[in-house]
Amino acid sequence: MLRQRAKLGSFWSIVLGFIYMFVIFLVGIGFYMGYEHWDFTSAFYMVVITLSTVGFMEVNPLSEEGRIFTAFIIMGGVGGFVYIAGAFAQILIDGRLQILWGKHKMMKEISRLRNHFIICGYGRIGSIVVQEITAEGHDIVVIEQNAELIDKMEQDGILCLDGDATSDEVLLSAGLLQANSLISALSSEAANVYVTLTARQLNPDISIVARAGDKTHISRLELAGADRVVLPHFIGGLRMAQNVLRPTVTNFMELAVRGGIDLQMEELKVSPTSALVDKNLIESKIRPNYNLIIIAIKKDSGEMVFNPGPKEVINADDTLIAVGNRKNLSEIKEIL
C-alpha cells in the first residue's frame, strides 16, 4: 500500500476518492436489492440518480429506513464528489498534469530517435559528454536518477529519463535498440559494469564507451562488452602534463578537434559504394581536389595505418582520419 501511494504521488487522493465512490455505489445497490427487494436495474438506476443529485422521483416507494439510508447516500456521495474535485484541483495547482504531459511528449520524441547517443549519468563527466555531442548536432538521451539534475535538463531542453540505468526497461525506453552508441559515465564502478553488460546483451551491435576509475578495472569493463574504456583522471593528468611539455601541439590538437579555428580533424567512413574504394591516395585526388590531409587510415580489421604513403589503397569500410577546413570536409562526405 505504501509503495503504491509513493508511486502514485498526488494522484493517490483521486484514487482513494474513486474507491470511496465505488464502495458507496455497491452499498447502495446492495441495500435497495436486499432491504427494499428491488431488482438490479431499479437499484442501479436509483443509486445513479441519487448520487448525481439530478432530482428525479423515486423509482419505487421507499420505506422510512430506505429514505433515511438514501439521505445518507446523498450526503456521502456529495462529499465524495467534493473530495475528488478538491484532489483534482490540487493536482492542477501542483502542475502534475503538465508534468505528465511533458513526460509523455518527451517519450514520444525519444521513440522517434534513430542512431542517437545514450548517456548514463549527468554528473561532472556526463554533462561534458552531453555538451560535446549536442554541439556536433547529434541527438542524445540521458538517463539520470537525481531529481535536481532531471529538472535542470528539462529546463535546458535535453531529452532525459528519470530512472536506473541498470534496468533493462529504462535502457529500452531510451531507445537502446535504435541507438548508435551508449556512454556509461556513472560514478559507481559496479554500475558501469552492469550497464555495459546489460546493454551489450540487449543490443550486440551498439558501440559502448564506459568510464573507469582505475586501470585495473579496464579488463573487467571490456569483458562486460565495452568497446572503449576511459579513465577521466588519467586523461586529465595526461592533458595537464602535455600542456606543460608540448603546449603548442596540445593547443593545436584541441583547436582542431573542437573546430576552434578553420581547421578540423574528422573521421570519414568509406562506404562500399564510394568512388574512392580500391583507389590509392594519389588516385583518389583527395589532396588536390579537397585540400585535405589524410594523417591515418583505420582498416576494417581494426589495424591503424599512420601517415599513409601515396600508394596506400583505400578499401570499403575504411575510416579516414583527415585534417582540413569544415567546408572541404563537408564536400568530401558527399562522395563517401
XYZ file of C-alpha atoms in Angstrom:
336
model
C 0.000 0.000 0.000
C 2.754 2.438 0.944
C 4.653 1.562 -2.230
C 1.579 2.243 -4.373
C 0.958 5.529 -2.571
C 4.549 6.651 -3.203
C 4.297 5.625 -6.856
C 1.034 7.489 -7.495
C 2.028 10.591 -5.539
C -0.580 13.350 -5.881
C -2.927 11.006 -7.773
C -3.321 8.843 -4.673
C -6.064 11.166 -3.369
C -8.064 10.824 -6.587
C -7.694 7.035 -6.488
C -8.979 6.973 -2.908
C -11.898 9.189 -3.920
C -12.957 6.861 -6.720
C -12.569 3.814 -4.462
C -14.793 5.519 -1.894
C -17.456 6.328 -4.511
C -17.314 2.778 -5.844
C -17.927 1.391 -2.335
C -20.865 3.810 -1.831
C -22.245 2.656 -5.179
C -22.035 -1.045 -4.228
C -23.502 -0.460 -0.762
C -26.412 1.487 -2.256
C -27.225 -1.204 -4.803
C -26.935 -3.888 -2.117
C -29.309 -2.033 0.222
C -32.037 -1.433 -2.378
C -31.856 -5.005 -3.618
C -31.599 -6.644 -0.198
C -33.735 -4.443 2.047
C -36.201 -2.882 -0.404
C -36.323 -6.033 -2.574
C -35.823 -4.191 -5.859
C -34.389 -5.723 -8.996
C -30.805 -4.849 -10.037
C -31.828 -2.383 -12.768
C -34.058 -0.373 -10.444
C -31.442 -0.399 -7.670
C -28.691 0.660 -10.084
C -30.827 3.482 -11.513
C -31.791 4.679 -8.045
C -28.167 4.890 -6.907
C -27.180 6.761 -10.070
C -29.887 9.441 -9.782
C -29.277 9.725 -6.032
C -25.505 10.203 -6.254
C -25.815 12.546 -9.221
C -28.483 14.601 -7.338
C -30.481 15.153 -10.535
C -33.738 15.332 -8.570
C -35.790 12.645 -10.344
C -38.581 10.935 -8.428
C -38.030 7.645 -6.622
C -38.115 4.531 -8.778
C -40.304 2.685 -6.278
C -41.891 3.763 -2.987
C -39.353 3.759 -0.166
C -39.752 2.684 3.426
C -38.808 5.022 6.289
C -35.481 3.217 6.630
C -34.977 3.483 2.881
C -35.475 7.254 2.925
C -33.018 7.677 5.811
C -30.482 5.483 4.003
C -30.980 7.488 0.762
C -30.346 10.725 2.669
C -27.027 9.361 3.916
C -26.206 8.141 0.405
C -26.774 11.666 -0.908
C -24.572 13.233 1.776
C -21.878 10.602 1.292
C -22.000 10.918 -2.499
C -21.805 14.722 -2.493
C -18.919 14.555 -0.019
C -17.108 12.074 -2.264
C -17.519 14.275 -5.348
C -16.263 17.320 -3.428
C -13.236 15.331 -2.245
C -12.390 14.201 -5.798
C -12.835 17.730 -7.147
C -10.538 19.097 -4.425
C -7.900 16.451 -5.145
C -8.064 17.201 -8.872
C -7.736 20.942 -8.201
C -4.661 20.241 -6.055
C -3.085 18.323 -8.929
C -3.697 21.254 -11.251
C -2.135 23.629 -8.727
C 0.919 21.363 -8.318
C 1.298 21.151 -12.088
C 1.245 17.352 -12.097
C -0.832 17.133 -15.266
C 1.591 19.426 -17.060
C 4.494 17.287 -15.869
C 2.794 14.112 -17.070
C 2.038 15.682 -20.431
C 5.650 16.834 -20.718
C 6.938 13.341 -19.958
C 4.526 11.800 -22.468
C 5.705 14.240 -25.126
C 9.348 13.515 -24.274
C 8.835 9.757 -24.512
C 7.191 10.235 -27.893
C 10.220 12.207 -29.114
C 12.603 9.536 -27.798
C 10.675 6.769 -29.579
C 11.245 8.549 -32.905
C 15.033 8.816 -32.485
C 17.411 6.746 -34.607
C 21.224 6.463 -34.354
C 21.229 8.651 -31.265
C 23.537 8.575 -28.243
C 22.537 7.355 -24.784
C 24.424 8.854 -21.839
C 24.050 7.185 -18.456
C 24.714 9.720 -15.724
C 24.677 13.527 -15.855
C 27.399 14.250 -13.338
C 30.651 16.105 -13.951
C 31.701 13.727 -16.734
C 28.281 13.041 -18.232
C 27.355 16.726 -18.516
C 30.528 17.428 -20.514
C 29.802 14.450 -22.779
C 26.299 15.790 -23.407
C 27.643 19.253 -24.180
C 30.201 17.971 -26.688
C 27.844 15.601 -28.519
C 24.995 18.104 -28.787
C 27.463 20.718 -30.066
C 28.071 18.392 -33.019
C 24.342 18.299 -33.755
C 23.652 14.718 -32.644
C 20.558 13.514 -30.779
C 21.031 12.320 -27.209
C 19.047 10.743 -24.372
C 20.306 11.000 -20.795
C 19.410 8.529 -18.049
C 19.662 10.021 -14.567
C 18.159 9.419 -11.105
C 18.936 12.750 -9.445
C 15.718 14.824 -9.399
C 17.575 18.160 -9.418
C 19.630 17.169 -12.461
C 16.464 15.932 -14.209
C 14.792 19.322 -13.631
C 17.871 21.126 -14.962
C 17.964 19.019 -18.125
C 14.247 19.504 -18.726
C 14.700 23.270 -18.428
C 17.623 23.090 -20.879
C 15.555 21.062 -23.363
C 17.652 17.887 -23.032
C 15.831 14.601 -23.599
C 16.169 12.622 -20.383
C 14.705 9.722 -18.440
C 14.304 9.541 -14.689
C 15.346 6.005 -13.828
C 18.032 3.455 -13.044
C 20.383 2.921 -15.989
C 20.989 -0.686 -14.901
C 17.325 -1.510 -15.612
C 16.504 -3.266 -18.886
C 13.205 -1.400 -19.105
C 14.844 2.020 -18.728
C 17.529 1.264 -21.321
C 14.931 0.068 -23.812
C 12.792 3.147 -23.109
C 15.816 5.272 -24.024
C 15.830 3.625 -27.458
C 18.761 1.262 -26.908
C 17.805 -0.936 -29.856
C 17.897 2.042 -32.252
C 20.842 3.903 -30.677
C 24.258 4.400 -32.240
C 26.292 4.435 -29.028
C 25.946 4.212 -25.259
C 28.210 6.056 -22.832
C 28.181 4.838 -19.242
C 29.508 7.705 -17.115
C 28.097 6.674 -13.739
C 30.132 7.337 -10.604
C 29.761 3.735 -9.428
C 32.232 1.291 -10.987
C 29.909 -1.672 -10.427
C 27.009 0.186 -12.039
C 29.099 0.924 -15.152
C 29.971 -2.769 -15.448
C 26.323 -3.784 -15.067
C 25.078 -1.170 -17.567
C 27.708 -2.278 -20.082
C 26.839 -5.944 -19.653
C 23.091 -5.307 -19.937
C 23.391 -3.020 -22.966
C 25.636 -5.490 -24.787
C 23.171 -8.317 -24.223
C 20.185 -6.268 -25.369
C 21.945 -4.782 -28.412
C 25.082 -6.678 -29.533
C 25.813 -4.143 -32.295
C 25.825 -0.954 -30.221
C 29.078 0.905 -29.543
C 29.742 1.201 -25.801
C 32.127 3.588 -24.050
C 32.454 3.136 -20.287
C 34.036 5.171 -17.524
C 36.554 3.556 -15.192
C 38.186 4.890 -12.053
C 41.249 2.679 -12.101
C 43.394 0.870 -14.688
C 42.712 -2.457 -13.018
C 39.033 -2.135 -13.941
C 39.609 -1.767 -17.680
C 39.706 -5.516 -18.356
C 36.530 -6.008 -16.329
C 34.605 -3.464 -18.406
C 35.992 -4.857 -21.657
C 34.884 -8.351 -20.659
C 31.439 -6.926 -19.919
C 31.284 -5.656 -23.513
C 32.739 -2.145 -23.598
C 34.382 -1.135 -26.881
C 36.307 1.678 -25.198
C 37.171 2.319 -21.554
C 38.062 5.848 -20.460
C 39.849 6.885 -17.267
C 38.911 10.571 -16.723
C 41.521 11.170 -14.016
C 44.299 9.657 -16.133
C 43.299 11.670 -19.217
C 43.081 14.864 -17.164
C 46.538 14.347 -15.719
C 47.972 13.447 -19.119
C 46.483 16.576 -20.689
C 47.940 18.776 -17.951
C 51.378 17.239 -18.442
C 51.196 17.668 -22.222
C 50.169 21.320 -21.796
C 53.453 21.861 -19.967
C 55.682 19.687 -22.142
C 54.166 20.372 -25.583
C 51.853 23.398 -25.233
C 51.775 24.324 -28.930
C 50.989 20.801 -30.098
C 48.336 20.384 -27.411
C 46.655 23.684 -28.280
C 46.673 22.806 -31.969
C 45.095 19.382 -31.357
C 42.437 20.884 -29.100
C 41.546 23.565 -31.644
C 41.492 21.038 -34.473
C 39.208 18.615 -32.628
C 36.891 21.315 -31.304
C 36.837 23.281 -34.545
C 38.001 26.448 -32.807
C 39.789 27.522 -35.984
C 39.035 26.992 -39.650
C 40.672 23.606 -39.324
C 39.101 20.426 -38.113
C 40.061 16.807 -37.601
C 37.359 14.405 -38.697
C 36.672 10.689 -39.149
C 35.459 9.840 -42.651
C 33.841 6.424 -43.107
C 34.248 4.972 -46.620
C 31.091 3.196 -47.752
C 31.252 0.185 -50.136
C 29.634 2.299 -52.884
C 32.095 5.184 -52.582
C 34.069 6.309 -55.641
C 37.251 6.091 -53.541
C 37.065 2.324 -52.977
C 40.104 0.393 -54.280
C 41.968 3.607 -55.158
C 45.260 4.665 -53.589
C 45.700 8.115 -52.106
C 47.195 9.523 -55.320
C 44.362 8.189 -57.487
C 41.747 9.433 -55.030
C 42.944 13.041 -55.551
C 41.802 13.911 -52.044
C 44.613 16.418 -51.527
C 44.336 18.388 -54.829
C 40.509 18.284 -55.044
C 39.570 18.820 -51.418
C 42.757 20.195 -49.843
C 42.629 17.604 -47.066
C 45.488 15.820 -45.334
C 44.978 12.114 -44.529
C 47.011 11.509 -41.380
C 45.820 7.939 -40.737
C 43.600 5.182 -42.095
C 41.794 2.758 -39.834
C 41.196 -0.504 -41.670
C 38.030 -2.530 -41.267
C 40.103 -5.151 -39.447
C 40.988 -2.572 -36.784
C 44.563 -2.013 -37.976
C 45.622 1.632 -37.882
C 47.902 2.939 -40.655
C 49.573 6.176 -39.529
C 50.977 8.667 -42.028
C 49.883 6.539 -45.027
C 52.002 6.704 -48.154
C 50.694 7.786 -51.564
C 50.320 4.141 -52.664
C 48.152 3.195 -49.691
C 44.888 1.716 -51.049
C 41.536 2.820 -49.669
C 39.187 -0.094 -49.083
C 35.476 -0.277 -48.329
C 34.591 0.345 -44.665
C 37.928 2.052 -44.005
C 37.905 5.143 -41.803
C 39.998 8.072 -42.993
C 41.381 10.425 -40.344
C 41.525 13.749 -42.185
C 42.538 17.298 -41.321
C 41.185 20.297 -43.234
C 38.639 23.081 -43.104
C 34.983 22.385 -42.461
C 33.807 23.216 -45.959
C 36.136 20.716 -47.625
C 35.296 18.046 -45.058
C 31.589 18.523 -45.807
C 32.216 18.298 -49.556
C 34.160 15.027 -49.408
C 31.434 13.391 -47.304
C 29.186 13.540 -50.386
C 31.383 11.039 -52.258
C 31.933 8.755 -49.266
